[in-house]
mmCIF file of C-alpha atoms and ligand atoms in Angstrom:
data_model
loop_
_atom_site.group_PDB
_atom_site.id
_atom_site.type_symbol
_atom_site.label_atom_id
_atom_site.label_comp_id
_atom_site.label_asym_id
_atom_site.label_seq_id
_atom_site.Cartn_x
_atom_site.Cartn_y
_atom_site.Cartn_z
ATOM 1 C CA MET I 1 -24.563 44.138 37.600
ATOM 2 C CA LYS I 2 -21.436 45.347 35.654
ATOM 3 C CA LYS I 3 -18.970 43.562 38.085
ATOM 4 C CA LEU I 4 -21.112 40.455 38.065
ATOM 5 C CA ALA I 5 -20.716 40.051 34.213
ATOM 6 C CA MET I 6 -17.129 40.731 34.677
ATOM 7 C CA VAL I 7 -16.594 37.994 37.032
ATOM 8 C CA LEU I 8 -18.799 35.659 34.959
ATOM 9 C CA SER I 9 -16.554 36.124 31.713
ATOM 10 C CA THR I 10 -13.201 35.704 33.837
ATOM 11 C CA ILE I 11 -14.371 32.390 35.064
ATOM 12 C CA LEU I 12 -15.427 31.474 31.593
ATOM 13 C CA LEU I 13 -12.100 32.291 30.019
ATOM 14 C CA ILE I 14 -10.347 30.545 32.744
ATOM 15 C CA ALA I 15 -12.707 27.255 32.001
ATOM 16 C CA MET I 16 -11.723 27.766 28.535
ATOM 17 C CA LEU I 17 -8.285 28.042 28.806
ATOM 18 C CA ALA I 18 -8.024 24.829 30.985
ATOM 19 C CA ALA I 19 -9.971 22.817 28.207
ATOM 20 C CA CYS I 20 -7.393 23.831 25.652
ATOM 21 C CA GLY I 21 -4.759 22.920 28.138
ATOM 22 C CA ASN I 22 -6.022 19.466 28.622
ATOM 23 C CA SER I 23 -6.530 18.558 24.915
ATOM 24 C CA GLY I 24 -3.191 19.723 24.067
ATOM 25 C CA GLU I 25 -1.630 17.626 26.697
ATOM 26 C CA LYS I 26 -3.546 14.552 25.414
ATOM 27 C CA ALA I 27 -2.426 15.017 21.858
ATOM 28 C CA SER I 28 0.956 14.888 22.602
ATOM 29 C CA SER I 29 1.099 12.197 24.911
ATOM 30 C CA ASN I 30 -0.845 10.138 22.480
ATOM 31 C CA GLY I 31 2.173 9.945 20.149
ATOM 32 C CA GLY I 32 2.267 8.138 17.025
ATOM 33 C CA GLY I 33 -0.397 5.722 15.735
ATOM 34 C CA GLU I 34 -2.923 7.670 18.125
ATOM 35 C CA SER I 35 -5.533 10.566 17.247
ATOM 36 C CA ALA I 36 -7.161 13.081 19.527
ATOM 37 C CA SER I 37 -10.076 13.124 17.151
ATOM 38 C CA ASN I 38 -13.002 10.935 18.805
ATOM 39 C CA GLY I 39 -12.480 11.997 22.142
ATOM 40 C CA GLY I 40 -8.492 11.170 22.222
ATOM 41 C CA GLU I 41 -9.486 7.407 21.915
ATOM 42 C CA SER I 42 -9.286 6.430 18.506
ATOM 43 C CA LYS I 43 -5.986 4.946 17.196
ATOM 44 C CA VAL I 44 -4.760 5.410 13.722
ATOM 45 C CA ILE I 45 -3.188 3.045 11.235
ATOM 46 C CA LYS I 46 -1.040 4.307 8.468
ATOM 47 C CA ALA I 47 -0.860 1.692 5.842
ATOM 48 C CA GLY I 48 1.407 2.001 2.900
ATOM 49 C CA ILE I 49 2.306 -0.014 -0.249
ATOM 50 C CA GLY I 50 4.608 0.139 -3.278
ATOM 51 C CA LEU I 51 2.087 -0.573 -6.021
ATOM 52 C CA ASN I 52 -0.650 1.643 -7.271
ATOM 53 C CA ASP I 53 -4.389 2.075 -6.428
ATOM 54 C CA GLN I 54 -5.568 0.118 -9.537
ATOM 55 C CA HIS I 55 -3.586 -3.157 -7.941
ATOM 56 C CA PRO I 56 -5.440 -5.888 -6.366
ATOM 57 C CA GLN I 57 -3.043 -5.292 -3.344
ATOM 58 C CA TYR I 58 -4.381 -1.706 -2.680
ATOM 59 C CA LYS I 59 -7.944 -3.110 -3.165
ATOM 60 C CA GLY I 60 -7.080 -5.869 -0.335
ATOM 61 C CA LEU I 61 -5.777 -2.962 1.762
ATOM 62 C CA LEU I 62 -9.145 -1.252 1.382
ATOM 63 C CA LYS I 63 -10.868 -4.405 2.352
ATOM 64 C CA PHE I 64 -8.630 -4.463 5.658
ATOM 65 C CA LYS I 65 -9.691 -1.118 6.505
ATOM 66 C CA GLU I 66 -13.236 -1.726 5.821
ATOM 67 C CA ILE I 67 -13.158 -4.721 8.438
ATOM 68 C CA VAL I 68 -10.895 -3.077 10.881
ATOM 69 C CA GLU I 69 -13.188 0.000 11.008
ATOM 70 C CA GLU I 70 -16.410 -2.066 11.093
ATOM 71 C CA LYS I 71 -15.299 -4.730 13.592
ATOM 72 C CA THR I 72 -13.669 -1.848 16.147
ATOM 73 C CA ASP I 73 -16.407 0.556 15.879
ATOM 74 C CA GLY I 74 -14.386 3.086 14.574
ATOM 75 C CA ALA I 75 -11.957 2.959 17.784
ATOM 76 C CA ILE I 76 -9.338 2.060 15.218
ATOM 77 C CA THR I 77 -9.191 3.731 11.611
ATOM 78 C CA VAL I 78 -7.221 2.871 8.896
ATOM 79 C CA GLU I 79 -5.335 5.522 6.282
ATOM 80 C CA THR I 80 -4.129 3.634 3.067
ATOM 81 C CA TYR I 81 -1.602 5.073 0.924
ATOM 82 C CA HIS I 82 -0.333 3.573 -2.457
ATOM 83 C CA SER I 83 2.503 4.041 -5.016
ATOM 84 C CA GLY I 84 5.023 4.330 -2.606
ATOM 85 C CA GLN I 85 3.934 7.319 -1.052
ATOM 86 C CA LEU I 86 5.227 6.615 2.315
ATOM 87 C CA GLY I 87 8.405 4.845 1.026
ATOM 88 C CA ASP I 88 9.644 1.535 -0.591
ATOM 89 C CA ASP I 89 9.207 -1.943 0.768
ATOM 90 C CA ARG I 90 12.677 -1.567 2.723
ATOM 91 C CA SER I 91 12.398 1.950 3.906
ATOM 92 C CA MET I 92 8.555 1.309 5.100
ATOM 93 C CA THR I 93 9.509 -1.836 7.072
ATOM 94 C CA GLU I 94 12.000 0.421 8.780
ATOM 95 C CA ALA I 95 9.472 2.688 9.582
ATOM 96 C CA LEU I 96 7.412 -0.208 11.415
ATOM 97 C CA GLN I 97 10.458 -1.183 13.307
ATOM 98 C CA LEU I 98 10.835 2.786 14.419
ATOM 99 C CA GLY I 99 6.769 2.783 15.139
ATOM 100 C CA THR I 100 6.441 5.477 12.845
ATOM 101 C CA GLN I 101 4.259 3.711 10.466
ATOM 102 C CA GLU I 102 1.866 0.687 11.531
ATOM 103 C CA VAL I 103 1.447 -1.236 8.424
ATOM 104 C CA THR I 104 2.998 -2.604 5.199
ATOM 105 C CA VAL I 105 2.886 -5.357 2.548
ATOM 106 C CA PRO I 106 6.270 -5.810 1.232
ATOM 107 C CA SER I 107 7.376 -8.803 -1.013
ATOM 108 C CA THR I 108 9.278 -11.492 1.050
ATOM 109 C CA ALA I 109 12.366 -10.818 -1.058
ATOM 110 C CA PRO I 110 13.366 -7.520 0.692
ATOM 111 C CA LEU I 111 11.911 -8.586 3.891
ATOM 112 C CA ALA I 112 14.843 -11.344 3.844
ATOM 113 C CA ASN I 113 17.563 -8.530 4.598
ATOM 114 C CA PHE I 114 15.520 -8.360 7.860
ATOM 115 C CA VAL I 115 14.953 -12.305 8.423
ATOM 116 C CA PRO I 116 17.276 -14.195 6.230
ATOM 117 C CA GLU I 117 14.950 -17.383 6.498
ATOM 118 C CA PHE I 118 12.643 -15.600 4.288
ATOM 119 C CA SER I 119 15.006 -16.398 1.167
ATOM 120 C CA VAL I 120 13.746 -19.582 0.758
ATOM 121 C CA PHE I 121 10.901 -18.361 -1.166
ATOM 122 C CA ASP I 122 13.559 -16.710 -3.564
ATOM 123 C CA ILE I 123 14.403 -20.129 -4.576
ATOM 124 C CA PRO I 124 13.755 -20.083 -8.312
ATOM 125 C CA PHE I 125 10.910 -22.528 -9.527
ATOM 126 C CA LEU I 126 9.986 -23.478 -5.898
ATOM 127 C CA PHE I 127 6.359 -23.687 -6.226
ATOM 128 C CA PRO I 128 4.724 -25.358 -8.894
ATOM 129 C CA ASN I 129 1.260 -23.639 -8.551
ATOM 130 C CA GLU I 130 -0.475 -20.962 -6.171
ATOM 131 C CA GLU I 131 -2.379 -23.762 -4.726
ATOM 132 C CA VAL I 132 0.504 -25.005 -3.244
ATOM 133 C CA ALA I 133 2.177 -21.962 -2.411
ATOM 134 C CA ASP I 134 -0.990 -21.281 -0.333
ATOM 135 C CA THR I 135 -0.815 -24.453 1.590
ATOM 136 C CA VAL I 136 2.800 -24.159 2.464
ATOM 137 C CA LEU I 137 2.545 -20.270 3.482
ATOM 138 C CA ASP I 138 -1.021 -20.658 5.280
ATOM 139 C CA GLY I 139 0.787 -24.024 6.903
ATOM 140 C CA GLU I 140 3.182 -24.688 9.748
ATOM 141 C CA VAL I 141 6.256 -23.586 8.171
ATOM 142 C CA GLY I 142 4.826 -20.547 6.468
ATOM 143 C CA GLN I 143 3.365 -19.331 10.082
ATOM 144 C CA GLU I 144 6.923 -20.050 11.744
ATOM 145 C CA LEU I 145 8.564 -17.827 9.508
ATOM 146 C CA LEU I 146 5.986 -14.982 10.588
ATOM 147 C CA GLN I 147 7.140 -15.802 13.976
ATOM 148 C CA LYS I 148 10.758 -14.867 13.170
ATOM 149 C CA LEU I 149 9.739 -11.481 12.425
ATOM 150 C CA GLU I 150 9.077 -10.697 16.102
ATOM 151 C CA SER I 151 12.929 -10.251 17.064
ATOM 152 C CA GLN I 152 12.747 -7.514 14.412
ATOM 153 C CA ASN I 153 10.045 -5.707 16.207
ATOM 154 C CA LEU I 154 7.696 -6.621 13.478
ATOM 155 C CA VAL I 155 4.536 -8.781 13.462
ATOM 156 C CA GLY I 156 3.630 -10.818 10.659
ATOM 157 C CA LEU I 157 -0.254 -11.353 10.210
ATOM 158 C CA SER I 158 -0.622 -12.843 7.338
ATOM 159 C CA TYR I 159 0.570 -13.924 3.451
ATOM 160 C CA TRP I 160 -1.014 -12.183 0.510
ATOM 161 C CA GLU I 161 -0.025 -12.837 -3.011
ATOM 162 C CA ASN I 162 2.486 -10.880 -5.604
ATOM 163 C CA GLY I 163 2.558 -13.811 -7.636
ATOM 164 C CA PHE I 164 4.660 -15.655 -10.210
ATOM 165 C CA ARG I 165 7.079 -13.153 -11.741
ATOM 166 C CA ASP I 166 7.633 -12.842 -15.558
ATOM 167 C CA LEU I 167 10.290 -11.155 -17.569
ATOM 168 C CA THR I 168 9.864 -7.935 -19.765
ATOM 169 C CA ASN I 169 12.476 -6.052 -21.715
ATOM 170 C CA SER I 170 12.879 -3.550 -24.389
ATOM 171 C CA LYS I 171 15.826 -5.228 -26.374
ATOM 172 C CA ARG I 172 14.868 -8.661 -27.523
ATOM 173 C CA ALA I 173 12.250 -11.338 -27.345
ATOM 174 C CA VAL I 174 13.561 -13.903 -24.605
ATOM 175 C CA ALA I 175 12.845 -17.528 -25.720
ATOM 176 C CA THR I 176 16.074 -19.447 -24.227
ATOM 177 C CA MET I 177 18.913 -18.947 -22.051
ATOM 178 C CA LYS I 178 21.045 -17.459 -24.484
ATOM 179 C CA ASP I 179 18.676 -14.594 -24.847
ATOM 180 C CA PHE I 180 19.502 -13.111 -21.358
ATOM 181 C CA ASP I 181 22.826 -12.610 -22.208
ATOM 182 C CA GLY I 182 23.800 -9.345 -21.117
ATOM 183 C CA LEU I 183 20.510 -8.039 -20.201
ATOM 184 C CA LYS I 184 20.574 -5.349 -17.707
ATOM 185 C CA ILE I 185 17.568 -6.462 -15.631
ATOM 186 C CA ARG I 186 16.402 -4.807 -12.497
ATOM 187 C CA THR I 187 15.846 -7.185 -9.588
ATOM 188 C CA MET I 188 14.404 -6.507 -6.376
ATOM 189 C CA GLU I 189 17.104 -5.745 -3.539
ATOM 190 C CA ASN I 190 17.932 -9.284 -2.592
ATOM 191 C CA ASP I 191 21.214 -11.017 -2.923
ATOM 192 C CA LEU I 192 19.866 -14.493 -4.248
ATOM 193 C CA HIS I 193 17.823 -12.618 -6.972
ATOM 194 C CA LEU I 194 20.997 -10.850 -8.084
ATOM 195 C CA ASP I 195 22.953 -14.211 -8.227
ATOM 196 C CA ALA I 196 20.342 -16.111 -10.014
ATOM 197 C CA PHE I 197 20.119 -13.662 -12.992
ATOM 198 C CA LYS I 198 23.736 -13.609 -12.985
ATOM 199 C CA ALA I 199 23.744 -17.429 -13.405
ATOM 200 C CA LEU I 200 21.200 -16.963 -16.327
ATOM 201 C CA GLY I 201 23.747 -14.739 -17.990
ATOM 202 C CA ALA I 202 21.891 -11.404 -17.339
ATOM 203 C CA ASN I 203 23.260 -8.313 -15.796
ATOM 204 C CA PRO I 204 21.250 -7.399 -12.932
ATOM 205 C CA THR I 205 21.079 -4.403 -10.895
ATOM 206 C CA PRO I 206 19.024 -4.147 -7.607
ATOM 207 C CA MET I 207 16.738 -1.147 -7.158
ATOM 208 C CA ALA I 208 13.532 -0.449 -5.137
ATOM 209 C CA PHE I 209 10.396 -0.582 -7.113
ATOM 210 C CA THR I 210 9.617 3.019 -6.649
ATOM 211 C CA GLU I 211 12.468 3.946 -8.983
ATOM 212 C CA LEU I 212 11.577 1.029 -11.485
ATOM 213 C CA PHE I 213 9.521 2.954 -14.360
ATOM 214 C CA THR I 214 12.056 5.825 -14.447
ATOM 215 C CA ALA I 215 15.089 3.630 -14.937
ATOM 216 C CA LEU I 216 13.130 1.626 -17.614
ATOM 217 C CA GLN I 217 11.929 4.922 -19.540
ATOM 218 C CA GLN I 218 15.466 6.416 -19.324
ATOM 219 C CA GLY I 219 17.165 2.942 -20.349
ATOM 220 C CA THR I 220 19.262 2.558 -17.181
ATOM 221 C CA VAL I 221 17.998 -0.770 -17.368
ATOM 222 C CA ASP I 222 16.685 -2.557 -20.094
ATOM 223 C CA GLY I 223 14.187 -4.911 -18.430
ATOM 224 C CA GLN I 224 12.627 -6.004 -15.106
ATOM 225 C CA GLU I 225 10.239 -8.979 -13.928
ATOM 226 C CA ASN I 226 7.070 -8.974 -11.985
ATOM 227 C CA PRO I 227 3.727 -10.547 -12.539
ATOM 228 C CA TYR I 228 1.641 -9.611 -15.307
ATOM 229 C CA ALA I 229 -0.996 -7.741 -13.002
ATOM 230 C CA THR I 230 1.760 -5.447 -11.761
ATOM 231 C CA ILE I 231 3.338 -4.928 -15.550
ATOM 232 C CA TYR I 232 -0.047 -4.064 -16.884
ATOM 233 C CA LEU I 233 -1.341 -1.908 -14.150
ATOM 234 C CA GLN I 234 1.700 -0.001 -13.471
ATOM 235 C CA LYS I 235 1.976 0.747 -17.332
ATOM 236 C CA PHE I 236 5.234 -0.805 -18.052
ATOM 237 C CA TYR I 237 3.932 -1.347 -21.501
ATOM 238 C CA GLU I 238 4.481 1.738 -22.250
ATOM 239 C CA VAL I 239 8.211 1.510 -21.791
ATOM 240 C CA GLN I 240 8.893 -2.302 -22.570
ATOM 241 C CA ASN I 241 8.148 -4.383 -25.765
ATOM 242 C CA HIS I 242 8.721 -7.886 -24.930
ATOM 243 C CA VAL I 243 7.107 -10.168 -22.210
ATOM 244 C CA SER I 244 8.148 -13.810 -21.702
ATOM 245 C CA ASN I 245 6.183 -16.291 -19.256
ATOM 246 C CA THR I 246 9.547 -17.143 -17.248
ATOM 247 C CA HIS I 247 7.417 -17.558 -14.068
ATOM 248 C CA HIS I 248 10.980 -18.103 -12.308
ATOM 249 C CA ILE I 249 9.895 -16.821 -8.935
ATOM 250 C CA TYR I 250 6.478 -17.029 -6.953
ATOM 251 C CA SER I 251 6.452 -14.011 -4.637
ATOM 252 C CA PRO I 252 4.346 -13.517 -1.448
ATOM 253 C CA PHE I 253 3.685 -10.722 0.345
ATOM 254 C CA VAL I 254 3.743 -10.299 3.914
ATOM 255 C CA PHE I 255 1.193 -8.415 5.872
ATOM 256 C CA LEU I 256 3.244 -6.693 8.438
ATOM 257 C CA MET I 257 2.520 -4.247 11.454
ATOM 258 C CA SER I 258 4.626 -2.777 13.692
ATOM 259 C CA LYS I 259 5.287 -4.502 17.182
ATOM 260 C CA SER I 260 5.153 -1.623 19.317
ATOM 261 C CA PHE I 261 1.653 -0.600 17.942
ATOM 262 C CA TYR I 262 0.402 -3.997 17.998
ATOM 263 C CA ASP I 263 1.703 -4.515 21.654
ATOM 264 C CA GLY I 264 -0.295 -1.646 22.329
ATOM 265 C CA LEU I 265 -3.341 -2.819 21.614
ATOM 266 C CA THR I 266 -6.077 -4.817 23.549
ATOM 267 C CA GLU I 267 -6.055 -8.752 22.965
ATOM 268 C CA ASP I 268 -9.642 -8.068 21.152
ATOM 269 C CA GLN I 269 -8.190 -5.760 18.981
ATOM 270 C CA GLN I 270 -5.081 -7.851 18.335
ATOM 271 C CA LYS I 271 -7.559 -10.671 17.145
ATOM 272 C CA ILE I 272 -9.520 -8.502 14.869
ATOM 273 C CA MET I 273 -6.201 -7.308 13.115
ATOM 274 C CA LYS I 274 -5.184 -11.088 12.555
ATOM 275 C CA GLU I 275 -8.394 -11.660 11.258
ATOM 276 C CA ALA I 276 -8.618 -8.700 9.117
ATOM 277 C CA ALA I 277 -5.298 -9.352 7.560
ATOM 278 C CA VAL I 278 -6.270 -12.959 6.818
ATOM 279 C CA GLU I 279 -9.658 -12.196 5.411
ATOM 280 C CA ALA I 280 -8.284 -9.263 3.335
ATOM 281 C CA GLY I 281 -5.473 -11.568 2.179
ATOM 282 C CA LYS I 282 -8.232 -14.184 0.773
ATOM 283 C CA TYR I 283 -9.804 -11.471 -1.038
ATOM 284 C CA GLU I 284 -6.552 -9.820 -2.312
ATOM 285 C CA ARG I 285 -5.162 -13.690 -3.602
ATOM 286 C CA LYS I 286 -8.561 -13.975 -5.507
ATOM 287 C CA LEU I 287 -8.592 -10.418 -7.238
ATOM 288 C CA ASN I 288 -4.709 -11.168 -8.038
ATOM 289 C CA ARG I 289 -5.371 -14.380 -9.705
ATOM 290 C CA GLU I 290 -8.077 -12.933 -11.765
ATOM 291 C CA ALA I 291 -6.014 -9.995 -12.839
ATOM 292 C CA ASN I 292 -2.850 -12.156 -13.704
ATOM 293 C CA ASP I 293 -5.058 -14.569 -16.016
ATOM 294 C CA LYS I 294 -6.482 -11.463 -17.959
ATOM 295 C CA TYR I 295 -3.644 -9.292 -18.130
ATOM 296 C CA LEU I 296 -1.436 -11.101 -20.557
ATOM 297 C CA GLN I 297 -3.743 -10.708 -23.408
ATOM 298 C CA SER I 298 -4.103 -7.039 -22.336
ATOM 299 C CA LEU I 299 -0.162 -6.577 -22.481
ATOM 300 C CA GLN I 300 -0.378 -7.916 -26.146
ATOM 301 C CA ASP I 301 -3.232 -5.768 -26.956
ATOM 302 C CA GLU I 302 -1.332 -2.782 -25.900
ATOM 303 C CA GLY I 303 1.412 -3.677 -28.346
ATOM 304 C CA MET I 304 4.015 -6.085 -26.386
ATOM 305 C CA GLU I 305 5.268 -9.393 -27.994
ATOM 306 C CA TYR I 306 4.836 -12.371 -26.091
ATOM 307 C CA THR I 307 7.308 -15.145 -26.139
ATOM 308 C CA GLU I 308 6.682 -18.411 -24.699
ATOM 309 C CA ILE I 309 9.891 -20.201 -22.902
ATOM 310 C CA THR I 310 9.721 -23.679 -23.945
ATOM 311 C CA PRO I 311 10.028 -26.692 -21.394
ATOM 312 C CA GLU I 312 13.332 -27.274 -22.368
ATOM 313 C CA ALA I 313 14.619 -24.017 -21.927
ATOM 314 C CA ARG I 314 12.862 -23.885 -18.727
ATOM 315 C CA GLU I 315 15.033 -27.072 -17.825
ATOM 316 C CA GLU I 316 18.103 -25.356 -18.936
ATOM 317 C CA MET I 317 17.325 -22.250 -16.635
ATOM 318 C CA VAL I 318 16.710 -24.818 -13.737
ATOM 319 C CA LYS I 319 19.865 -26.356 -13.969
ATOM 320 C CA ALA I 320 21.631 -22.823 -14.538
ATOM 321 C CA VAL I 321 20.381 -21.704 -11.206
ATOM 322 C CA ALA I 322 20.929 -25.040 -9.177
ATOM 323 C CA PRO I 323 24.455 -24.049 -7.880
ATOM 324 C CA VAL I 324 23.035 -20.702 -6.609
ATOM 325 C CA ILE I 325 20.453 -22.441 -4.620
ATOM 326 C CA ASP I 326 23.238 -24.615 -3.039
ATOM 327 C CA GLU I 327 25.564 -21.895 -2.231
ATOM 328 C CA TYR I 328 22.471 -20.087 -0.750
ATOM 329 C CA LYS I 329 21.181 -23.154 1.416
ATOM 330 C CA GLY I 330 23.546 -22.333 4.611
ATOM 331 C CA GLN I 331 22.451 -18.590 4.677
ATOM 332 C CA ILE I 332 18.766 -19.530 4.516
ATOM 333 C CA GLY I 333 19.159 -21.989 6.986
ATOM 334 C CA GLU I 334 19.370 -25.891 6.205
ATOM 335 C CA GLU I 335 16.220 -26.653 8.396
ATOM 336 C CA THR I 336 14.040 -23.918 7.032
ATOM 337 C CA VAL I 337 14.773 -25.161 3.275
ATOM 338 C CA ASP I 338 14.445 -28.976 4.328
ATOM 339 C CA LYS I 339 11.191 -28.063 5.714
ATOM 340 C CA VAL I 340 9.706 -25.914 2.928
ATOM 341 C CA TYR I 341 10.595 -28.634 0.310
ATOM 342 C CA LYS I 342 9.062 -31.340 2.605
ATOM 343 C CA ALA I 343 5.772 -29.234 2.898
ATOM 344 C CA ILE I 344 5.644 -28.510 -0.861
ATOM 345 C CA GLU I 345 5.927 -32.448 -1.351
ATOM 346 C CA GLU I 346 3.029 -32.943 1.100
ATOM 347 C CA ALA I 347 0.923 -30.357 -0.492
ATOM 348 C CA GLN I 348 1.084 -32.044 -3.995
ATOM 349 C CA LYS I 349 0.293 -35.429 -2.416
HETATM 350 O O1 KDG O 1 4.036 -2.952 -2.860
HETATM 351 C C1 KDG O 1 4.608 -3.903 -2.980
HETATM 352 C C2 KDG O 1 5.811 -3.590 -4.114
HETATM 353 O O2 KDG O 1 6.207 -2.480 -3.201
HETATM 354 C C3 KDG O 1 6.713 -4.176 -4.516
HETATM 355 O O3 KDG O 1 7.051 -5.467 -3.650
HETATM 356 C C4 KDG O 1 6.605 -4.995 -5.630
HETATM 357 O O4 KDG O 1 7.177 -7.119 -6.612
HETATM 358 C C5 KDG O 1 7.504 -5.895 -6.369
HETATM 359 C C6 KDG O 1 8.808 -5.391 -6.642
HETATM 360 O O5 KDG O 1 9.213 -5.834 -7.863
HETATM 361 O O6 KDG O 1 9.497 -4.536 -6.147
#
């Protein structure tokens, strides 16, 4: 009897060790983007952005998660990270290229360091309003630009909205061009933005978004430019006194996925990713527009002084940046620039 019990317990021990060995092997062969939970079948998307969890961009990311998890029946789960927890626009895009992160949603400006044609959207005063931007971005030329990301090991699934950018600073009210004189302005990491601000008379410095609040607080820079929603939700009013409706650039976001992760999905799953990125983008654009409409008032309620840029002053700004646009046309690609201008014209007919 004792012998039988010993034999049985030895068999049990061997069976348990074999089971442990198997799951260990599965976990290590799965690599990044997959999880051994759910019987080793589920894939995990790590999705990170620079803005905080109050911003419509994060709410859009949560919508993407909801759609993906529901449509894939939990076969793909999405972990969301905000406030630069995984890095800034540039480093997260690089992580997608390496396959160590699956999703990020950067502004097109830093993305132009990967695909120069995206700088077409850095042309100041390009889009007259959000509706025209939607038509161009969701239309032929916008989608052609997304295709170009593939050569960089990235998949562009849709455009979301960052929005029209407006200027804030801690020094003075900005109403006309002369008020830009010498202002130390943080710009996104993009050469066209830098040169455009130089042409306006400012003293620009490129910097990742994750460093911006501290730089404003410590006075390393006097000001920055972002849509009202970001200025309010990131609490820049705590360290900035003046806001002007410069509306100098419309910033799109691009919903990016790591190509190596995307290529490992089934055709059905790839379709779900595209649909979810488009659907969540529509939701994000709507929330973002509501936020930008209401937050200029909130900034004034928090004590910021609002200064309007007169139409004459805007004309002056348009003239000042014109040579910069000419200088960059070749670098962006004449064909892309022409196509975008034509699409904008068509969209307004
Ligand atoms: O999540 C997006 C942000 O990282 C960034 O793109 C915001 O407009 C932005 C900026 O000024 O860097």
